[in-house]
């Protein structure tokens, strides 16, 4: 193998192989870092959106339970007011009503017996400024809507005969009725429940809007349902909850919204479109996105989340994919949604991936340039060195008279080698500079990973604060449960007092009977006291039952709060795991920066060795003067050089002789060769004198 090929092979092995290994290692590390960052960023974004929807759902559950509990308690107050005023009865005297179906607005006439409370007729007080019995007193006590219904017919339609519910014109909604059959042909849930003798509790449509309600049947002495007692609060009165939902922000443009089954906005972005119907809203591809969201949300099981991705374009913008997480809250018929553009969620992961790709491209370009420069340098060096050695061998084979000339040519070749080594040193300096720039970019990547670690830690602190707030809410619900238990004890005392009163009334009745006619008046009083004691005992039992139910609801509230607290703890754990992953990414980036720094140090060491090689080449030029005293051993050296350069001991004859012939007898040729070499030798600011006497040098 020729010297040129050996030099080229050696250059390729010592230059390209280490660079390829470095590129492969950095490519592997960068790929793993980018994949881990992108995966965790996407998981965190999706999980955050689902947590928002779950939290809103939990808020609605807590609010619904609180409002329904208040409605139930207020219904108890309404019942007590009716009882204290003497109870409800139907008089024989009838009155004509113009009944209006609250759904279809269809009118009909019906004659009904007057509904009385003690001696007071309840009917036909439509003016809001005129005080109505029972319902206005209930409003003064608990500030809610109250109505007394009278059964219109055997079908069970319920007519409002006394109410403080207002119509759109501000008058009382007397004369309106709830039909047993809804406009779509289905049975009305309120009326069906009342006719079964049970109390209806939940969401119901009242006159012109939705309410959170409780309806209790009113029965006559035979147990037949003759009417109903109602109490409720408007559903749209939950302003605290809706205002809180409007404040929720997701990313740059995302938000939380609420729809009903008809496609009406209950809560819109910033409240700008509350009440608007968007059932027919379409995207740029003609899809009815609102219908799909409502259909998907209502098809989910309780606590299940429906995911819907669709393209959406605001006015003057291109369409972008938007992701929506949806849950259905059946008690209020709310479709709860949280949505944002996908590219906003994945912005961080996209940036990380882009930085990773850019780093690989820059690294590949730098290594490619370094490889090309190194191979070019080795090629030029090997070609020039081979040509100089061939010329030298040709001259040496020409005879002893050419020994001095050959020594000069060896000197020139040494100078050429020094020039190549100097150029190689300059190339290595450029390589070192490029590696320093790459190290700077890697350090910047590590800093970005550390900043991401800080942001995840902030998110973890926020989740911890939410968990602590849930713990405080759990304590408050426990306090409510404790208060309910204490109230139950008071009702037990009342029940015992009623029992003792009943015993005293019985004793009084016995004594009155013994007194004969003189004790008749006292016997009447004793009987009334006994009746009052029995009513008190019955009321105490009912109240005790309701308080037991309240205690049960409080226990349920505690359980729900604990579940929400557990969910928040899960969020904290998930954020902690994410923080650990980002920390590992930052550590990997630091290790990558250290590895590149070590490569840079190695290149600097190669640069120092190359500079030393250049100095040694200059010294070898001066040592060529020793060749004149070694003429006897020159032939052996020539054979060795011939074999080294060409790979064969006799391959230089013809070409070498031709070259020698051209160079023989011409001092000008030696001056040209020596001059080109001397003028090109530059090493760290040192330059050979171009006016050097080369003839004297040869001598």
XYZ file of C-alpha atoms in Angstrom:
699
model
C 0.000 0.000 0.000
C 1.334 3.425 -0.945
C 2.176 6.129 1.569
C -0.585 8.328 0.208
C -3.198 5.658 0.814
C -1.831 4.936 4.260
C -2.018 8.620 5.164
C -5.547 8.908 3.800
C -6.664 5.802 5.685
C -5.055 7.012 8.885
C -6.687 10.445 8.512
C -10.089 8.911 7.894
C -9.820 6.645 10.928
C -8.496 9.278 13.326
C -10.864 12.052 12.191
C -14.165 10.665 10.892
C -14.641 7.729 13.273
C -14.460 9.805 16.517
C -16.748 12.447 15.023
C -19.285 9.815 13.932
C -19.211 8.258 17.397
C -19.765 11.690 19.004
C -22.620 12.433 16.594
C -24.298 9.089 17.288
C -24.051 9.446 21.082
C -25.389 13.019 21.038
C -28.163 12.024 18.619
C -29.262 9.191 20.925
C -29.203 11.373 24.049
C -30.983 14.259 22.336
C -33.669 11.936 20.929
C -34.393 10.423 24.336
C -34.537 13.831 25.968
C -36.919 15.242 23.340
C -39.184 12.144 23.409
C -39.423 12.223 27.200
C -40.150 15.971 27.287
C -42.781 15.783 24.522
C -44.537 12.762 26.057
C -44.700 14.223 29.539
C -45.810 17.657 28.256
C -48.698 16.099 26.313
C -49.741 13.952 29.281
C -49.642 16.948 31.608
C -51.711 19.101 29.221
C -54.438 16.452 28.750
C -54.513 15.600 32.455
C -54.822 19.294 33.361
C -57.843 19.722 31.055
C -59.564 16.651 32.530
C -58.881 17.833 36.078
C -60.509 21.179 35.301
C -63.687 19.473 34.029
C -63.749 17.111 37.017
C -63.338 20.006 39.446
C -66.207 21.939 37.832
C -68.378 18.806 38.017
C -67.528 18.406 41.717
C -68.360 22.088 42.347
C -71.765 21.574 40.724
C -72.433 18.489 42.849
C -71.583 20.327 46.056
C -73.665 23.351 45.036
C -76.623 21.147 44.025
C -76.584 19.274 47.311
C -76.371 22.505 49.273
C -79.255 24.142 47.355
C -81.418 21.003 47.465
C -80.829 20.733 51.220
C -81.883 24.350 51.643
C -85.000 23.714 49.554
C -85.914 20.684 51.655
C -85.497 22.632 54.876
C -87.570 25.512 53.504
C -90.345 23.057 52.525
C -90.433 21.977 56.164
C -90.853 25.624 57.149
C -93.703 25.982 54.632
C -95.423 22.911 56.031
C -95.138 24.259 59.587
C -96.606 27.597 58.509
C -99.617 25.833 56.956
C -100.070 23.662 60.033
C -99.822 26.591 62.429
C -102.441 28.485 60.439
C -104.930 25.625 60.754
C -104.142 23.348 57.820
C -105.569 23.125 54.294
C -109.164 22.114 53.545
C -111.589 22.152 50.595
C -114.845 24.070 51.107
C -118.151 22.996 49.575
C -118.574 26.361 47.874
C -117.040 26.269 44.402
C -115.393 28.934 42.253
C -114.641 29.098 38.543
C -111.044 29.201 37.370
C -109.553 29.983 33.958
C -106.716 27.468 33.994
C -103.631 27.996 31.767
C -101.263 25.149 30.846
C -97.782 26.418 31.811
C -96.207 24.651 28.805
C -98.657 24.956 25.917
C -100.465 28.099 27.265
C -103.786 26.380 26.415
C -106.711 27.795 28.437
C -109.687 25.955 29.923
C -112.412 26.636 32.520
C -112.936 24.531 35.612
C -115.092 24.751 38.765
C -113.325 23.779 41.983
C -114.194 23.932 45.649
C -112.513 26.802 47.471
C -109.213 25.794 49.036
C -109.047 27.176 52.558
C -106.404 27.638 55.243
C -108.433 27.683 58.438
C -111.184 30.200 57.502
C -109.196 32.009 54.803
C -109.730 31.366 51.084
C -106.396 31.129 49.247
C -107.536 31.766 45.728
C -107.236 34.506 43.108
C -104.722 36.923 44.670
C -102.806 37.899 41.536
C -101.582 41.373 42.491
C -98.023 41.230 43.786
C -98.620 44.197 46.108
C -101.508 42.423 47.907
C -100.364 40.064 50.630
C -101.251 36.425 50.060
C -101.654 34.010 52.988
C -99.032 31.362 53.716
C -96.765 31.968 50.674
C -95.781 35.528 51.566
C -95.184 34.555 55.174
C -92.895 31.758 53.972
C -91.030 34.243 51.769
C -90.497 36.564 54.717
C -88.974 33.676 56.667
C -86.743 31.958 54.045
C -86.884 34.212 50.925
C -87.926 31.628 48.345
C -90.845 30.802 46.073
C -93.800 28.976 47.657
C -97.013 27.701 46.062
C -100.157 25.834 47.142
C -101.637 23.672 44.341
C -105.162 22.291 44.048
C -105.903 19.159 42.069
C -107.996 20.097 39.029
C -109.348 16.733 37.913
C -109.024 12.973 38.163
C -106.112 13.042 35.739
C -104.160 14.898 38.402
C -103.384 18.296 36.796
C -102.185 20.682 39.532
C -103.526 24.265 39.578
C -101.712 27.125 41.346
C -104.310 28.723 43.645
C -101.886 30.672 45.867
C -98.283 31.510 44.928
C -95.538 34.078 45.070
C -94.028 32.857 41.765
C -94.162 35.753 39.290
C -94.969 35.724 35.581
C -93.068 37.834 33.078
C -95.502 40.728 33.572
C -94.818 40.773 37.340
C -98.175 39.358 38.458
C -98.573 36.192 40.523
C -98.812 33.005 38.453
C -102.203 31.916 39.912
C -104.407 30.032 37.484
C -101.467 28.313 35.758
C -101.227 24.562 36.165
C -98.814 21.676 35.755
C -100.301 19.076 33.392
C -99.900 15.403 34.090
C -98.676 14.918 30.501
C -95.801 16.947 29.018
C -96.077 18.442 25.490
C -93.958 15.567 24.109
C -96.444 12.991 25.466
C -94.322 11.818 28.398
C -95.629 11.755 31.974
C -94.729 14.804 34.038
C -92.322 13.647 36.757
C -93.643 16.107 39.374
C -97.317 15.219 38.984
C -96.630 11.475 38.731
C -94.634 11.536 41.960
C -97.331 13.534 43.795
C -100.130 11.214 42.650
C -98.133 8.287 44.055
C -98.282 10.056 47.431
C -94.550 10.799 47.455
C -92.545 14.029 47.717
C -90.729 15.150 44.561
C -87.273 16.715 45.016
C -85.095 17.962 42.180
C -85.045 20.138 39.086
C -88.385 21.261 37.632
C -89.735 23.822 35.147
C -91.842 26.415 36.998
C -93.975 28.817 34.872
C -91.154 30.294 32.770
C -87.776 29.001 34.048
C -86.015 26.114 35.767
C -85.974 25.823 39.572
C -84.448 23.566 42.230
C -87.671 22.368 43.887
C -89.501 20.204 46.399
C -93.226 19.245 45.999
C -95.120 17.589 48.870
C -98.606 16.095 48.357
C -101.606 17.455 50.335
C -104.098 14.705 51.209
C -107.637 14.721 52.553
C -108.890 12.579 55.420
C -109.311 9.553 53.134
C -105.677 9.787 51.982
C -106.529 11.048 48.494
C -104.133 13.620 47.004
C -106.100 16.893 46.690
C -103.213 19.295 46.149
C -99.538 19.982 46.758
C -97.236 22.278 48.712
C -94.223 23.578 46.773
C -90.980 25.403 47.578
C -88.093 26.254 45.227
C -85.206 28.503 44.240
C -84.445 29.647 40.664
C -81.658 27.600 39.066
C -80.145 30.707 37.464
C -79.670 32.186 40.910
C -76.372 30.278 41.310
C -74.410 33.371 40.277
C -71.479 32.636 42.536
C -70.785 29.349 40.758
C -71.285 30.685 37.225
C -69.116 33.734 37.927
C -66.372 31.436 39.188
C -66.554 29.336 36.001
C -66.190 32.450 33.840
C -62.914 33.261 35.581
C -61.315 29.913 34.671
C -58.651 30.319 31.951
C -56.974 27.481 30.030
C -53.750 28.309 28.234
C -53.867 31.464 26.115
C -57.417 31.275 24.700
C -59.075 28.249 26.362
C -62.055 28.558 28.737
C -64.827 26.645 30.546
C -68.386 26.750 29.204
C -71.766 25.204 30.086
C -74.618 24.273 27.695
C -78.057 22.799 28.262
C -79.581 19.992 26.205
C -81.223 22.480 23.848
C -77.884 24.051 22.917
C -78.317 27.234 24.953
C -75.333 28.852 26.601
C -75.655 28.704 30.390
C -72.081 29.933 30.911
C -70.145 31.363 27.973
C -66.684 32.865 27.632
C -66.614 36.016 29.790
C -70.440 35.777 29.943
C -70.791 37.558 26.577
C -73.220 35.005 25.067
C -75.081 33.692 28.124
C -78.553 32.558 27.054
C -77.725 32.414 23.306
C -78.757 29.278 21.402
C -75.837 27.790 19.427
C -77.469 24.458 18.559
C -76.855 24.989 14.817
C -73.236 26.177 15.115
C -71.001 24.668 12.377
C -67.280 24.657 11.770
C -65.485 25.275 8.463
C -66.136 21.666 7.393
C -69.889 21.869 7.988
C -69.956 19.734 11.141
C -72.586 20.547 13.803
C -70.047 20.648 16.601
C -72.442 21.744 19.387
C -74.807 18.882 18.642
C -71.896 16.426 18.749
C -70.641 17.841 22.058
C -74.112 17.629 23.642
C -74.739 14.144 22.252
C -71.346 12.853 23.399
C -71.626 14.461 26.837
C -75.103 13.033 27.524
C -74.030 9.562 26.388
C -71.353 9.290 29.093
C -71.749 7.488 32.391
C -71.664 9.446 35.661
C -68.146 10.765 36.230
C -67.011 9.805 32.686
C -65.354 12.350 30.372
C -66.139 12.659 26.650
C -63.337 13.919 24.373
C -64.132 15.702 21.094
C -61.530 17.124 18.676
C -62.652 19.337 15.800
C -61.231 22.035 13.481
C -62.332 25.568 14.316
C -61.425 28.922 12.756
C -62.194 32.333 14.234
C -62.955 35.158 11.852
C -59.919 36.068 9.764
C -57.880 33.057 10.950
C -57.012 29.622 9.607
C -58.690 26.532 11.042
C -56.899 24.857 13.941
C -57.734 21.655 15.807
C -59.550 22.313 19.069
C -59.918 19.752 21.867
C -62.913 19.685 24.228
C -63.332 17.608 27.406
C -67.035 17.250 28.308
C -69.033 15.890 31.284
C -72.810 15.764 31.793
C -74.292 16.959 35.110
C -77.756 15.398 34.957
C -79.390 17.069 38.011
C -79.179 20.480 36.278
C -79.063 19.229 32.653
C -75.664 20.901 32.291
C -73.143 19.886 29.641
C -69.866 21.062 31.215
C -67.060 21.629 28.723
C -63.461 22.807 28.856
C -61.636 23.437 25.602
C -58.566 24.942 24.009
C -56.582 24.761 20.782
C -54.310 21.702 20.635
C -51.305 23.674 19.459
C -51.525 25.830 22.595
C -51.470 22.722 24.794
C -48.548 21.227 22.913
C -46.611 24.475 22.460
C -43.981 23.537 25.037
C -43.456 20.053 23.597
C -43.251 21.481 20.058
C -40.622 23.976 21.159
C -38.586 21.237 22.832
C -38.798 19.071 19.709
C -37.810 22.015 17.490
C -34.800 22.837 19.669
C -33.755 19.182 19.602
C -33.987 19.000 15.805
C -32.105 22.272 15.407
C -29.355 21.013 17.718
C -28.970 17.821 15.670
C -28.894 19.747 12.375
C -26.267 22.187 13.641
C -24.207 19.343 15.088
C -24.412 17.339 11.847
C -23.387 20.375 9.770
C -20.465 21.161 12.077
C -19.244 17.560 12.111
C -19.687 17.315 8.338
C -17.629 20.443 7.799
C -14.966 19.206 10.207
C -14.844 15.820 8.461
C -14.638 17.383 4.984
C -11.944 19.813 6.102
C -9.896 17.093 7.774
C -10.077 14.748 4.789
C -9.196 17.571 2.417
C -6.229 18.469 4.599
C -5.058 14.860 4.783
C -5.489 14.443 1.000
C -3.493 17.556 0.177
C -0.845 16.635 2.703
C -0.517 13.060 1.456
C -0.422 14.095 -2.224
C 2.170 16.795 -1.683
C 4.238 14.617 0.616
C 4.144 11.709 -1.831
C 5.166 13.885 -4.761
C 8.044 15.419 -2.796
C 9.298 12.002 -1.667
C 9.086 10.649 -5.215
C 11.196 13.549 -6.469
C 13.700 13.012 -3.686
C 14.031 9.287 -4.438
C 14.551 9.999 -8.148
C 17.378 12.405 -7.420
C 19.055 10.034 -4.940
C 19.021 7.236 -7.514
C 20.700 9.553 -10.029
C 24.051 9.307 -8.257
C 26.187 10.701 -5.515
C 26.435 14.072 -7.244
C 22.773 14.519 -6.538
C 23.093 13.727 -2.817
C 23.386 17.416 -1.913
C 20.438 18.276 -4.182
C 18.456 15.404 -2.662
C 19.249 16.733 0.797
C 17.869 20.124 -0.279
C 14.755 18.459 -1.637
C 14.271 16.564 1.649
C 14.553 19.916 3.391
C 11.942 21.341 1.025
C 9.700 18.355 1.670
C 10.111 18.883 5.398
C 9.123 22.507 4.942
C 6.066 21.380 2.944
C 5.180 18.983 5.759
C 5.457 21.866 8.209
C 3.114 23.904 5.985
C 0.566 21.069 5.942
C 0.846 20.642 9.706
C 0.277 24.388 10.136
C -2.817 24.260 7.944
C -3.993 21.256 9.922
C -3.511 23.237 13.150
C -5.618 26.094 11.724
C -8.348 23.618 10.773
C -8.285 22.147 14.251
C -8.645 25.652 15.716
C -11.789 26.145 13.615
C -13.023 22.732 14.801
C -12.419 23.749 18.419
C -14.339 27.010 17.870
C -17.306 25.106 16.367
C -17.331 22.683 19.299
C -17.352 25.617 21.715
C -20.436 27.021 19.942
C -22.103 23.600 20.132
C -21.242 23.406 23.846
C -22.877 26.832 24.358
C -26.078 25.653 22.654
C -26.116 22.474 24.782
C -25.710 24.552 27.957
C -28.612 26.733 26.821
C -30.715 23.575 26.309
C -29.835 22.496 29.883
C -30.860 25.929 31.218
C -34.231 25.642 29.434
C -34.779 22.204 31.016
C -34.001 23.686 34.458
C -36.546 26.487 33.845
C -39.143 23.841 32.911
C -38.299 22.097 36.185
C -39.016 25.348 38.055
C -42.391 25.765 36.335
C -43.403 22.203 37.253
C -42.448 22.894 40.881
C -44.723 25.963 40.862
C -47.583 23.797 39.510
C -46.916 21.308 42.287
C -47.148 24.037 44.931
C -50.503 25.209 43.467
C -51.856 21.624 43.602
C -50.690 21.347 47.245
C -52.560 24.543 48.082
C -55.741 23.139 46.451
C -55.383 19.973 48.532
C -55.058 22.002 51.727
C -58.151 24.064 50.782
C -60.130 20.834 50.283
C -59.006 19.678 53.744
C -60.355 22.900 55.226
C -63.702 22.362 53.426
C -63.829 18.813 54.802
C -63.392 20.218 58.340
C -66.249 22.685 57.728
C -68.582 19.874 56.620
C -67.641 17.873 59.734
C -68.631 20.901 61.830
C -72.039 20.964 60.043
C -72.524 17.288 60.821
C -71.680 17.910 64.500
C -74.244 20.740 64.663
C -76.895 18.458 63.149
C -76.153 15.818 65.800
C -76.596 18.411 68.564
C -79.916 19.543 67.049
C -81.110 15.927 66.993
C -80.474 15.738 70.731
C -82.628 18.853 71.278
C -85.494 17.287 69.286
C -85.231 14.192 71.491
C -85.676 16.414 74.544
C -88.760 17.992 72.915
C -90.140 14.517 72.248
C -89.656 13.572 75.914
C -91.402 16.782 77.026
C -94.326 15.971 74.724
C -94.532 12.491 76.221
C -94.573 13.846 79.763
C -97.201 16.417 78.764
C -99.337 13.621 77.347
C -99.079 11.706 80.638
C -100.055 14.815 82.606
C -103.023 15.349 80.278
C -104.170 11.758 80.869
C -103.872 12.203 84.620
C -105.822 15.467 84.396
C -108.549 13.709 82.401
C -108.797 10.967 85.028
C -109.099 13.528 87.816
C -111.720 15.476 85.840
C -113.759 12.288 85.396
C -113.657 11.695 89.103
C -114.860 15.231 89.732
C -118.050 14.564 87.723
C -119.894 17.510 86.296
C -117.657 19.949 88.107
C -114.669 18.676 86.156
C -116.157 18.676 82.619
C -114.618 21.995 81.690
C -111.283 20.871 83.016
C -111.640 17.600 81.064
C -112.032 19.580 77.807
C -108.881 21.513 78.580
C -107.009 18.310 79.430
C -108.120 16.764 76.132
C -106.830 19.789 74.184
C -103.550 19.637 76.100
C -103.292 15.971 75.223
C -103.976 16.645 71.539
C -101.356 19.385 71.569
C -98.868 17.004 73.195
C -99.569 14.357 70.576
C -99.095 16.891 67.762
C -95.878 18.064 69.358
C -94.631 14.472 69.568
C -95.543 13.846 65.944
C -93.829 17.065 64.825
C -90.773 16.136 66.889
C -90.634 12.722 65.175
C -90.911 14.314 61.715
C -88.273 16.859 62.627
C -86.031 14.129 64.013
C -86.418 12.176 60.790
C -85.510 15.231 58.712
C -82.505 15.956 60.910
C -81.382 12.329 60.536
C -81.608 12.813 56.795
C -79.602 16.050 57.121
C -76.942 14.170 59.128
C -76.830 11.547 56.387
C -76.427 14.263 53.735
C -73.646 15.843 55.810
C -71.909 12.447 55.974
C -72.242 12.157 52.212
C -70.719 15.648 51.927
C -67.775 14.506 54.049
C -67.306 11.434 51.822
C -67.420 13.525 48.630
C -64.987 16.044 50.089
C -62.619 13.193 50.980
C -62.882 11.835 47.423
C -62.118 15.284 45.987
C -59.207 15.592 48.419
C -57.937 12.185 47.256
C -58.226 13.353 43.624
C -56.224 16.493 44.440
C -53.606 14.338 46.134
C -53.408 12.323 42.929
C -52.793 15.590 41.047
C -50.010 16.481 43.506
C -48.400 13.029 43.038
C -48.645 13.298 39.228
C -47.063 16.779 39.259
C -44.324 15.419 41.537
C -43.532 12.605 39.100
C -43.449 15.105 36.225
C -41.094 17.330 38.230
C -38.765 14.360 38.755
C -38.758 13.568 35.011
C -37.966 17.191 34.077
C -35.154 17.195 36.679
C -33.721 14.063 35.060
C -33.894 15.807 31.655
C -31.989 18.791 33.087
C -29.348 16.453 34.552
C -28.978 14.643 31.198
C -28.496 18.007 29.434
C -25.764 18.945 31.939
C -23.995 15.624 31.317
C -24.257 16.221 27.562
C -22.669 19.680 27.981
C -19.830 18.145 30.034
C -19.241 15.478 27.357
C -18.955 18.114 24.609
C -16.573 20.085 26.826
C -14.350 17.001 27.106
C -14.387 16.612 23.310
C -13.378 20.273 23.003
C -10.473 19.668 25.405
C -9.327 16.666 23.351
C -9.338 18.754 20.151
C -7.230 21.403 21.929
C -4.697 18.710 22.841
C -4.582 17.569 19.185
C -3.946 21.205 18.192
C -0.959 21.385 20.575
C 0.491 18.152 19.165
C 0.079 19.464 15.605
C 1.953 22.685 16.515
C 4.734 20.567 17.956
C 4.817 18.526 14.749
C 5.276 21.748 12.751
C 8.236 22.755 14.921
C 9.743 19.285 14.539
C 9.386 19.552 10.758
C 11.445 22.759 10.788
C 14.088 21.018 12.817
C 14.159 18.122 10.337
C 14.926 20.625 7.562
C 18.124 21.683 9.309
C 18.973 18.060 9.991
C 19.038 17.343 6.220
C 22.571 18.794 6.138
C 23.652 15.550 7.780
C 22.818 13.657 4.564
C 26.152 14.612 2.882
C 28.088 12.552 5.442
C 25.784 9.556 4.982
C 26.414 8.964 1.261
C 27.521 5.338 1.821
C 24.219 4.363 3.316
C 22.144 6.440 0.880
C 21.425 3.564 -1.499
C 19.869 1.495 1.242
C 17.803 4.481 2.333
C 16.647 5.057 -1.255
C 15.440 1.463 -1.574
C 13.603 1.758 1.726
C 11.953 5.031 0.646
C 10.968 3.598 -2.743
C 9.249 0.650 -1.121
C 7.545 2.941 1.415
C 6.197 5.420 -1.152
C 5.132 3.075 -3.958
C 4.681 -0.188 -2.131
C 7.252 -1.756 -4.530
C 11.051 -1.541 -4.624
C 11.317 -0.761 -8.398
C 8.187 1.214 -9.230
C 9.839 4.617 -9.417
C 12.397 4.044 -12.147
C 10.964 5.635 -15.244
C 8.885 8.360 -13.715
C 11.474 9.076 -11.115
C 14.211 9.307 -13.705
C 12.153 11.676 -15.781
C 11.581 13.879 -12.829
C 15.254 13.768 -11.908
C 16.209 14.693 -15.458
C 14.053 17.744 -15.315
C 15.608 18.802 -12.012
C 19.285 17.913 -12.805
C 21.711 20.764 -13.341
C 19.240 23.477 -12.533
C 19.760 25.420 -9.357
C 16.728 27.495 -10.295
C 14.459 24.430 -9.799
C 15.787 23.952 -6.290
C 15.313 27.627 -5.594
C 11.701 27.390 -6.808
C 10.922 24.332 -4.657
C 12.710 25.621 -1.617
C 11.228 29.098 -2.048
C 7.645 27.802 -2.266
C 8.185 25.742 0.853
C 9.926 28.457 2.833
C 7.396 31.133 1.973
C 4.488 28.918 3.125
C 5.853 27.813 6.503
C 3.970 29.728 9.196
C 3.691 28.391 12.744
C 2.185 30.537 15.495
C 3.507 33.781 14.021
C 6.968 32.463 12.957
C 8.027 32.681 9.261
C 11.168 31.424 7.512
C 13.273 34.165 5.944
C 12.466 34.232 2.204
C 16.013 35.584 1.445
C 17.666 32.407 2.820
C 20.755 31.312 0.856
C 19.638 27.868 -0.250
C 22.908 27.083 -2.024
C 24.826 27.566 1.178
C 22.176 25.505 2.933
C 22.754 22.619 0.495
C 26.500 22.805 0.986
